[in-house]
Amino acid sequence: MSAPAAAKPVEGSWSYLRGKLAWMARCWRPHLHLVWVLVLMTAISAGVTLAYPLVFGYVLEELRSLSAGDATPGRVGELVWILIAVGVARAVAALYPAFRAWVNVRIDVFTRRDYFHVVLGKGPAFFTRFRSGDLVTRLTDDITGYPKIGWFCCSGVFRALESGSRVACCLGVMLYLSPGLSAYALIPVPLMLACYLLLKKHLVRAVEEQREASSTTSDHLEAAFTGVTVVQAGCAEERLCEKLAEQLAEREGAEVRLAQLWVLFSIFFQGLNVVGQLLVVLVGGLWVMDGLLSLGDFFSFYLYLGLLLGPMMDLPNLFVTGRQAFVCMDRLEELERYDLRGAKGAFEGERPLERLEQLSVRGLRYAYGEQPVLAETTLELRRGEKLAVIGPIGAGKTTLVRLLAGQLLAEEGELAINGEPFAALDGVSVRERIGFVPQDPVLFATTVRENVTMGREEDPERVARALDLAGLTEEVARFPGGLDHRLGLRGRGVSGGQRQRLTIARALYGEPELLLLDDVTAALDAENEDHFWERVLSTWPEVTVLVVTHRAATATRMDRQLRLQPVGRGRA
Amino acid sequence: MSPDALAHLLGEDDARERRHSSRELLGRLAPYYREVRGKLLLAGALLLTVIGLGLAGPFLLGQVIDVATAARPPSLPVPAGRPGVIVLALCFVGAVGLSFLLEASLGFLMSRVGVSMVIRLKQDLFRKVLSLDPDFFRDYPPGKLIARVESDTESLKNLFSSTALQLLRASLTFGAIFVCMLLLDARTTLILLPVLCLIGVSTAFFVRYVRSFFVLARRYYAAITGLITEYLQGIEVVRHHDYAAQAEAQLEHVQRARAAVLIKADFFNYSFWGFFGFCEVATAAIVIGVGAEQVRQGTLSVGTLVVFLEYLRQVFMPIQLLSEFVSQVQRGFVAAGRIFGILSLETKVPDAPDAEPAPPLEQAVCFEDVRFSYDGQTEALRGVSFEIPCGKSIALVGPSGGGKSTLVQLLLRYQDPSAGRITVDGRDLRQLQRRSWRAQLGYVPQEVYLFPGTLGENVSVFDARASEAQLMAACRAVEAEDLVRSRAAGLDTPLVERGANLSLGERQLVSLARAFVTEPRLLVLDEATSSVDPETEGRIQRSLDRLLAGRTALIVAHRLETIRACDEILFVDQGQIVERGGHDELWARGGRYRKLAERQFAPVGGGDA
């Protein structure tokens, strides 16, 4: 299921970098036509940036001639118009970042869509390994924002390209204007490199420290907010605030260190750049006096030098942000590689199921990691039989139901329908014959109708019957919009009891041959539950039922009871 | 997906929070700034010096040009020719070096200011959240709250430190350069004035306009996160119904809507930037056009013109910076809106100004004709009266939705009655301080929750003052002593997330033990509905029997054995007490209670009921 760990290249190695570049290339595939636009715009943007000081230099030179009485005012007027043209070009080129941002968003949308698809296609083993919170972070915050995947794949790369080309062009023009002065201007560059290497190590360490501190805070917040009832009941608010204050005091140190390192980093860079500028002003000024350099060239040179700073700071930034983005890519790749078996789950065969006659389980074993939950479990269920599964929590009742629904993969033992092993059967034909209601009610942010039909062909009569059996007809009629009432995220808009009954209606809508109910009738009060069973059993006397319950009355209503013990040994 | 459906996904968010205008937000932030005003004053002084030194740069440059070109005598007393250039260059070096030193100090200072203000804000937010009512937490799941306390405050950090500094610097620089330009060449500066005004007005318009896009994009992002969470948490249902394609389609719609908004926001943002780029060059062109004539006439030196142009460039820099920071400021304000949205929330049951600390409960708690409605229309309680005398235990039973939990909520004072009153030894509960009253209660909620931490921390709920002996006594009281002793580390045994390394029964015992660390005057027990194995159930029952003997208690009971041990049973349905009495009495009466008991507590395979 998971890919062999040995194949993973070491972070920072060439093969690692190649892997990441390949990942990015794949990510770029749907947007390849935009690459040329981006490259072109990079060139235009760099060109426009470069043209400005050059034109300015000429203007200045003309002004000097003017003051010396060598030029006509008409020539200056022409230059002014050229300057305005450059201004217009600059305004247009400024849209380049907007275009980059648009591509960022495209990559963001496509990557999330693709990986959401990958994740939804994963099988049970995958969801045992990754918790939903972790998956959500990987599909949202790892992709969106600075300097995450969406930003890095386009803006990160093309900003660096733009900066690189600006640096190269600026240097080229500077060399053309005055090779000697360029040599002076470049004196601080080795120093800049050394400063970057020196500070980088400290920065990386500070970033790690800060991350650790912030994850400690998050853990504390999660514990406090999740257990807020206990906190308030135990009047523990103050104590938790004190604990947070202690943690934050430690974090403050780490945060300040990090922020100050950034300040140092940027000041050093700017400082060294200014040293270059000073050398240029000093030496260049003297050369102008000696007639070795024209005033216009000198001023253009000075402006070009100023243009170098931003891009030069961008270039090392590519590595810093790249590192962060690569970690996010790793996390997405991990999802892709893990559990290649896919969402078919237990039913991965091709044989369609025509009619469910018998369900049998022999020597079933299942463990969550090291913790065995079911061992040697055996049961047999014939068409129309009703079985209650009872026993303490931790005995494996829910696990059994999930295994029978094909939502978990058995490690050992035989699970068969009509004598055919699960693995040989076609998933779609099996699942449409099973009405499976998990313990926690799952509703989606769509209409009541869609929550019941779940994309199956809609039949108003069946919808009405399913709602009636679940005791929801009147309540749904009272919703604003009735069946078209939209639920919010997390099932907002319906009460707790209604939530569970909606999921029951969903299972009944498919007129299943096997009903797997995991302790869900608790949402019905005793009278409603009576009503529910009477109606279900009179409507479909042939339905096979396996119900996990803690309610004695429910258990006694079934034909047989299977008591599971924590060791997992039980026989029907 | 219809526009309606999209709007529905966004519309429900944070409806309870009050919206703040930017001015209000600044007002709310002011106290945080006030706390660090010393540091801010120092930062202001440093900033002014840095700006001054920044202005000296172009001036010196102009002097260098004038000296070098010998066009006209420099205004500074420096020698002519080469030595003059060297002296000016040294002045320039000095100014720049000092400016960097000050800038570094300023950066250090402000990063400290930003971090410490954010930390204060995090603490305030955390304290506020913990003080809010239970219904708040239904709308705000932990993930969302963590995002508020962590990410939103972090977005504010820049607003507090670097962004604030840049903004201040930008405005001051703008003003200072404008003055310099006026001094240098009043006529040209006044010609530029309308252009600068236009820029100012468009900035104000733009900031307001683009903000709405960023707010909307953020809400779409929240909806995307919500949808992904929902589908991943319900993956089994998605798989069972082959619903992945529909889930993906829904996500795609919201993603597209967000992308459309973001593209608009970015387009406006960068167009604004482009507009400024153009304005900068255009004004330079105006200056050159006007200045060229003066240069020709000899009334303006080339050096002065260059200085003027350099100042002009610097005037635009602050405005460009502003537009660069605009998205950061937007994000900051959006985050601030969300933070103060929560900080402005108040509990529905604040302590009255004259509320007094609750004296220890001596006689009885009485519900006197208590009525209550959650929505102001349907009554959840319709005139409930009963008494919990000291030393007696009262059981609440009945169908779900009947009003049992509401009664507990009122007793804990998460809500106040709409009519009628609850008295403690004859005094209205509303006249007592809420926390002091709760401190007397031992409340065991229905949902068992264990914190990541040690067993001891879980029993004491992080009360470092509780001694080991106290904690062990509480464990002993609920027969959980062997649970502690069987673990090598005892009370220091670490519990993993949600106490997954304890059995459910053990978790229930820990939850029960919590109530006994402080010897409560009144035990309020919302019994867990999920049953445990008979052995653990027996153990919990024995503990309860012992604990209830002679203790004042109100119990929402789900086990027949618990109910039997209580002095009085109240059958609550549709917001009223429909039957009351002892178990035998109610059983004999053959009414609603008996019907419920027969159904719910019937024996399973030779059980013990």
PDB file of C-alpha atoms in Angstrom, chain A residues 368-547:
ATOM      1  CA  TYR A 368      -5.783  -0.522  14.808  1.00  0.00           C
ATOM      2  CA  GLY A 369      -2.010  -0.503  14.777  1.00  0.00           C
ATOM      3  CA  GLU A 370      -0.896  -2.574  17.741  1.00  0.00           C
ATOM      4  CA  GLN A 371      -4.313  -2.581  19.338  1.00  0.00           C
ATOM      5  CA  PRO A 372      -6.339  -5.667  18.336  1.00  0.00           C
ATOM      6  CA  VAL A 373     -10.050  -4.969  18.179  1.00  0.00           C
ATOM      7  CA  LEU A 374     -11.509  -8.051  16.602  1.00  0.00           C
ATOM      8  CA  ALA A 375     -10.055 -11.538  16.750  1.00  0.00           C
ATOM      9  CA  GLU A 376     -11.579 -14.735  15.484  1.00  0.00           C
ATOM     10  CA  THR A 377     -14.990 -13.186  14.999  1.00  0.00           C
ATOM     11  CA  THR A 378     -17.469 -15.371  13.214  1.00  0.00           C
ATOM     12  CA  LEU A 379     -21.064 -14.788  12.226  1.00  0.00           C
ATOM     13  CA  GLU A 380     -23.571 -15.747   9.618  1.00  0.00           C
ATOM     14  CA  LEU A 381     -26.588 -13.813   8.520  1.00  0.00           C
ATOM     15  CA  ARG A 382     -29.243 -15.118   6.143  1.00  0.00           C
ATOM     16  CA  ARG A 383     -31.583 -13.027   4.062  1.00  0.00           C
ATOM     17  CA  GLY A 384     -34.294 -11.502   6.233  1.00  0.00           C
ATOM     18  CA  GLU A 385     -32.541 -12.212   9.520  1.00  0.00           C
ATOM     19  CA  LYS A 386     -32.264  -9.475  12.133  1.00  0.00           C
ATOM     20  CA  LEU A 387     -29.187  -9.384  14.345  1.00  0.00           C
ATOM     21  CA  ALA A 388     -28.338  -7.080  17.225  1.00  0.00           C
ATOM     22  CA  VAL A 389     -24.672  -6.584  18.018  1.00  0.00           C
ATOM     23  CA  ILE A 390     -24.163  -5.654  21.638  1.00  0.00           C
ATOM     24  CA  GLY A 391     -21.243  -5.336  23.976  1.00  0.00           C
ATOM     25  CA  PRO A 392     -19.094  -2.740  25.678  1.00  0.00           C
ATOM     26  CA  ILE A 393     -17.348   0.063  23.885  1.00  0.00           C
ATOM     27  CA  GLY A 394     -14.011  -1.057  22.551  1.00  0.00           C
ATOM     28  CA  ALA A 395     -15.372  -4.545  21.773  1.00  0.00           C
ATOM     29  CA  GLY A 396     -15.181  -3.835  18.045  1.00  0.00           C
ATOM     30  CA  LYS A 397     -18.876  -3.376  17.180  1.00  0.00           C
ATOM     31  CA  THR A 398     -18.298  -0.320  15.020  1.00  0.00           C
ATOM     32  CA  THR A 399     -15.256  -1.943  13.448  1.00  0.00           C
ATOM     33  CA  LEU A 400     -17.367  -4.975  12.560  1.00  0.00           C
ATOM     34  CA  VAL A 401     -20.008  -2.820  10.884  1.00  0.00           C
ATOM     35  CA  ARG A 402     -17.398  -0.875   8.960  1.00  0.00           C
ATOM     36  CA  LEU A 403     -15.756  -4.109   7.831  1.00  0.00           C
ATOM     37  CA  LEU A 404     -19.106  -5.460   6.662  1.00  0.00           C
ATOM     38  CA  ALA A 405     -19.793  -2.236   4.777  1.00  0.00           C
ATOM     39  CA  GLY A 406     -16.443  -2.656   3.042  1.00  0.00           C
ATOM     40  CA  GLN A 407     -15.125   0.533   4.640  1.00  0.00           C
ATOM     41  CA  LEU A 408     -12.243  -1.275   6.314  1.00  0.00           C
ATOM     42  CA  LEU A 409     -10.064  -4.036   4.976  1.00  0.00           C
ATOM     43  CA  ALA A 410      -9.924  -7.218   7.028  1.00  0.00           C
ATOM     44  CA  GLU A 411      -6.421  -8.308   7.920  1.00  0.00           C
ATOM     45  CA  GLU A 412      -7.305 -11.927   8.312  1.00  0.00           C
ATOM     46  CA  GLY A 413     -10.409 -14.015   7.946  1.00  0.00           C
ATOM     47  CA  GLU A 414     -13.096 -14.492   5.353  1.00  0.00           C
ATOM     48  CA  LEU A 415     -15.873 -12.066   4.559  1.00  0.00           C
ATOM     49  CA  ALA A 416     -18.276 -13.330   1.954  1.00  0.00           C
ATOM     50  CA  ILE A 417     -21.637 -12.564   0.391  1.00  0.00           C
ATOM     51  CA  ASN A 418     -23.488 -15.555  -1.062  1.00  0.00           C
ATOM     52  CA  GLY A 419     -20.248 -17.488  -0.570  1.00  0.00           C
ATOM     53  CA  GLU A 420     -18.287 -15.077  -2.764  1.00  0.00           C
ATOM     54  CA  PRO A 421     -15.378 -13.366  -1.023  1.00  0.00           C
ATOM     55  CA  PHE A 422     -15.740  -9.566  -0.771  1.00  0.00           C
ATOM     56  CA  ALA A 423     -12.652  -9.080  -2.927  1.00  0.00           C
ATOM     57  CA  ALA A 424     -14.298 -10.805  -5.886  1.00  0.00           C
ATOM     58  CA  LEU A 425     -17.425  -8.642  -5.874  1.00  0.00           C
ATOM     59  CA  ASP A 426     -18.126  -5.445  -7.709  1.00  0.00           C
ATOM     60  CA  GLY A 427     -18.332  -2.542  -5.233  1.00  0.00           C
ATOM     61  CA  VAL A 428     -21.124  -0.543  -6.863  1.00  0.00           C
ATOM     62  CA  SER A 429     -23.554  -3.456  -7.024  1.00  0.00           C
ATOM     63  CA  VAL A 430     -22.827  -4.439  -3.418  1.00  0.00           C
ATOM     64  CA  ARG A 431     -23.013  -0.966  -1.945  1.00  0.00           C
ATOM     65  CA  GLU A 432     -26.318  -0.140  -3.575  1.00  0.00           C
ATOM     66  CA  ARG A 433     -27.785  -3.141  -1.774  1.00  0.00           C
ATOM     67  CA  ILE A 434     -26.467  -2.037   1.596  1.00  0.00           C
ATOM     68  CA  GLY A 435     -27.971   0.747   3.687  1.00  0.00           C
ATOM     69  CA  PHE A 436     -25.087   1.817   5.903  1.00  0.00           C
ATOM     70  CA  VAL A 437     -25.551   4.371   8.663  1.00  0.00           C
ATOM     71  CA  PRO A 438     -22.382   5.194  10.600  1.00  0.00           C
ATOM     72  CA  GLN A 439     -22.521   6.229  14.235  1.00  0.00           C
ATOM     73  CA  ASP A 440     -21.680   9.895  13.666  1.00  0.00           C
ATOM     74  CA  PRO A 441     -24.264  11.522  11.440  1.00  0.00           C
ATOM     75  CA  VAL A 442     -22.667  12.799   8.262  1.00  0.00           C
ATOM     76  CA  LEU A 443     -24.541  15.502   6.365  1.00  0.00           C
ATOM     77  CA  PHE A 444     -23.295  17.740   3.591  1.00  0.00           C
ATOM     78  CA  ALA A 445     -23.806  21.420   2.845  1.00  0.00           C
ATOM     79  CA  THR A 446     -26.486  20.910   0.237  1.00  0.00           C
ATOM     80  CA  THR A 447     -30.262  20.467   0.181  1.00  0.00           C
ATOM     81  CA  VAL A 448     -32.195  18.037   2.363  1.00  0.00           C
ATOM     82  CA  ARG A 449     -33.245  16.236  -0.817  1.00  0.00           C
ATOM     83  CA  GLU A 450     -29.664  15.817  -2.016  1.00  0.00           C
ATOM     84  CA  ASN A 451     -28.624  14.629   1.424  1.00  0.00           C
ATOM     85  CA  VAL A 452     -31.192  11.854   1.158  1.00  0.00           C
ATOM     86  CA  THR A 453     -30.712  10.862  -2.487  1.00  0.00           C
ATOM     87  CA  MET A 454     -26.922  11.372  -2.550  1.00  0.00           C
ATOM     88  CA  GLY A 455     -26.704  11.621  -6.305  1.00  0.00           C
ATOM     89  CA  ARG A 456     -28.893   8.571  -6.918  1.00  0.00           C
ATOM     90  CA  GLU A 457     -31.773   8.887  -9.343  1.00  0.00           C
ATOM     91  CA  GLU A 458     -34.498  10.883  -7.668  1.00  0.00           C
ATOM     92  CA  ASP A 459     -37.854   9.319  -7.000  1.00  0.00           C
ATOM     93  CA  PRO A 460     -40.170  11.629  -5.037  1.00  0.00           C
ATOM     94  CA  GLU A 461     -42.226   8.736  -3.687  1.00  0.00           C
ATOM     95  CA  ARG A 462     -39.195   6.959  -2.323  1.00  0.00           C
ATOM     96  CA  VAL A 463     -37.899  10.184  -0.803  1.00  0.00           C
ATOM     97  CA  ALA A 464     -41.238  10.704   0.927  1.00  0.00           C
ATOM     98  CA  ARG A 465     -41.292   7.129   2.213  1.00  0.00           C
ATOM     99  CA  ALA A 466     -37.708   7.280   3.489  1.00  0.00           C
ATOM    100  CA  LEU A 467     -38.464  10.505   5.362  1.00  0.00           C
ATOM    101  CA  ASP A 468     -41.649   9.056   6.744  1.00  0.00           C
ATOM    102  CA  LEU A 469     -39.907   5.930   8.029  1.00  0.00           C
ATOM    103  CA  ALA A 470     -37.252   8.059   9.688  1.00  0.00           C
ATOM    104  CA  GLY A 471     -40.034  10.116  11.303  1.00  0.00           C
ATOM    105  CA  LEU A 472     -39.027  13.282   9.480  1.00  0.00           C
ATOM    106  CA  THR A 473     -41.993  14.087   7.229  1.00  0.00           C
ATOM    107  CA  GLU A 474     -43.500  16.772   9.433  1.00  0.00           C
ATOM    108  CA  GLU A 475     -40.208  18.291  10.433  1.00  0.00           C
ATOM    109  CA  VAL A 476     -39.009  18.542   6.829  1.00  0.00           C
ATOM    110  CA  ALA A 477     -42.302  20.149   5.848  1.00  0.00           C
ATOM    111  CA  ARG A 478     -41.637  22.811   8.492  1.00  0.00           C
ATOM    112  CA  PHE A 479     -38.183  23.653   7.083  1.00  0.00           C
ATOM    113  CA  PRO A 480     -38.149  26.841   5.035  1.00  0.00           C
ATOM    114  CA  GLY A 481     -38.028  25.374   1.540  1.00  0.00           C
ATOM    115  CA  GLY A 482     -39.009  21.891   2.673  1.00  0.00           C
ATOM    116  CA  LEU A 483     -36.935  19.319   0.800  1.00  0.00           C
ATOM    117  CA  ASP A 484     -35.004  22.126  -0.841  1.00  0.00           C
ATOM    118  CA  HIS A 485     -33.967  23.524   2.517  1.00  0.00           C
ATOM    119  CA  ARG A 486     -30.205  24.018   2.375  1.00  0.00           C
ATOM    120  CA  LEU A 487     -28.073  22.769   5.195  1.00  0.00           C
ATOM    121  CA  GLY A 488     -25.029  24.810   6.126  1.00  0.00           C
ATOM    122  CA  LEU A 489     -21.592  23.445   6.690  1.00  0.00           C
ATOM    123  CA  ARG A 490     -21.433  20.864   9.474  1.00  0.00           C
ATOM    124  CA  GLY A 491     -25.134  20.146   8.988  1.00  0.00           C
ATOM    125  CA  ARG A 492     -26.121  23.529  10.363  1.00  0.00           C
ATOM    126  CA  GLY A 493     -29.836  24.166  10.044  1.00  0.00           C
ATOM    127  CA  VAL A 494     -31.062  20.900  11.530  1.00  0.00           C
ATOM    128  CA  SER A 495     -31.037  19.661  15.112  1.00  0.00           C
ATOM    129  CA  GLY A 496     -28.852  16.843  16.394  1.00  0.00           C
ATOM    130  CA  GLY A 497     -31.671  14.303  16.349  1.00  0.00           C
ATOM    131  CA  GLN A 498     -32.795  15.369  12.899  1.00  0.00           C
ATOM    132  CA  ARG A 499     -29.263  14.914  11.626  1.00  0.00           C
ATOM    133  CA  GLN A 500     -29.144  11.271  12.551  1.00  0.00           C
ATOM    134  CA  ARG A 501     -32.648  10.612  11.255  1.00  0.00           C
ATOM    135  CA  LEU A 502     -31.722  12.194   7.928  1.00  0.00           C
ATOM    136  CA  THR A 503     -28.856   9.746   7.610  1.00  0.00           C
ATOM    137  CA  ILE A 504     -31.288   6.920   8.363  1.00  0.00           C
ATOM    138  CA  ALA A 505     -33.591   8.235   5.635  1.00  0.00           C
ATOM    139  CA  ARG A 506     -30.621   8.299   3.294  1.00  0.00           C
ATOM    140  CA  ALA A 507     -29.945   4.618   3.929  1.00  0.00           C
ATOM    141  CA  LEU A 508     -33.613   3.698   3.496  1.00  0.00           C
ATOM    142  CA  TYR A 509     -33.944   5.652   0.257  1.00  0.00           C
ATOM    143  CA  GLY A 510     -31.930   3.001  -1.575  1.00  0.00           C
ATOM    144  CA  GLU A 511     -34.411   0.298  -0.407  1.00  0.00           C
ATOM    145  CA  PRO A 512     -31.507  -1.785   0.766  1.00  0.00           C
ATOM    146  CA  GLU A 513     -31.424  -5.528   1.179  1.00  0.00           C
ATOM    147  CA  LEU A 514     -29.018  -5.235   4.096  1.00  0.00           C
ATOM    148  CA  LEU A 515     -29.319  -2.516   6.699  1.00  0.00           C
ATOM    149  CA  LEU A 516     -26.186  -1.824   8.757  1.00  0.00           C
ATOM    150  CA  LEU A 517     -27.009   0.560  11.591  1.00  0.00           C
ATOM    151  CA  ASP A 518     -24.273   1.597  13.975  1.00  0.00           C
ATOM    152  CA  ASP A 519     -25.972   2.659  17.187  1.00  0.00           C
ATOM    153  CA  VAL A 520     -28.104   5.207  15.403  1.00  0.00           C
ATOM    154  CA  THR A 521     -31.550   4.579  16.769  1.00  0.00           C
ATOM    155  CA  ALA A 522     -30.449   6.433  19.923  1.00  0.00           C
ATOM    156  CA  ALA A 523     -31.486   9.533  17.998  1.00  0.00           C
ATOM    157  CA  LEU A 524     -35.076   8.320  18.135  1.00  0.00           C
ATOM    158  CA  ASP A 525     -36.925   8.349  21.401  1.00  0.00           C
ATOM    159  CA  ALA A 526     -38.437   5.091  22.508  1.00  0.00           C
ATOM    160  CA  GLU A 527     -41.833   5.760  20.919  1.00  0.00           C
ATOM    161  CA  ASN A 528     -40.354   6.834  17.623  1.00  0.00           C
ATOM    162  CA  GLU A 529     -38.063   3.859  17.578  1.00  0.00           C
ATOM    163  CA  ASP A 530     -41.034   1.496  17.972  1.00  0.00           C
ATOM    164  CA  HIS A 531     -42.719   3.237  15.131  1.00  0.00           C
ATOM    165  CA  PHE A 532     -39.529   3.068  13.035  1.00  0.00           C
ATOM    166  CA  TRP A 533     -39.044  -0.685  13.384  1.00  0.00           C
ATOM    167  CA  GLU A 534     -42.688  -1.489  12.876  1.00  0.00           C
ATOM    168  CA  ARG A 535     -42.819   0.477   9.643  1.00  0.00           C
ATOM    169  CA  VAL A 536     -39.466  -0.713   8.298  1.00  0.00           C
ATOM    170  CA  LEU A 537     -40.204  -4.353   8.984  1.00  0.00           C
ATOM    171  CA  SER A 538     -43.710  -4.182   7.582  1.00  0.00           C
ATOM    172  CA  THR A 539     -42.508  -2.335   4.474  1.00  0.00           C
ATOM    173  CA  TRP A 540     -39.573  -4.667   3.831  1.00  0.00           C
ATOM    174  CA  PRO A 541     -40.052  -7.876   5.809  1.00  0.00           C
ATOM    175  CA  GLU A 542     -37.218  -9.450   3.840  1.00  0.00           C
ATOM    176  CA  VAL A 543     -34.633  -6.852   4.782  1.00  0.00           C
ATOM    177  CA  THR A 544     -31.607  -8.239   6.554  1.00  0.00           C
ATOM    178  CA  VAL A 545     -30.640  -6.125   9.546  1.00  0.00           C
ATOM    179  CA  LEU A 546     -27.490  -5.832  11.585  1.00  0.00           C
ATOM    180  CA  VAL A 547     -27.848  -3.214  14.272  1.00  0.00           C
TER     181      VAL A 547
END
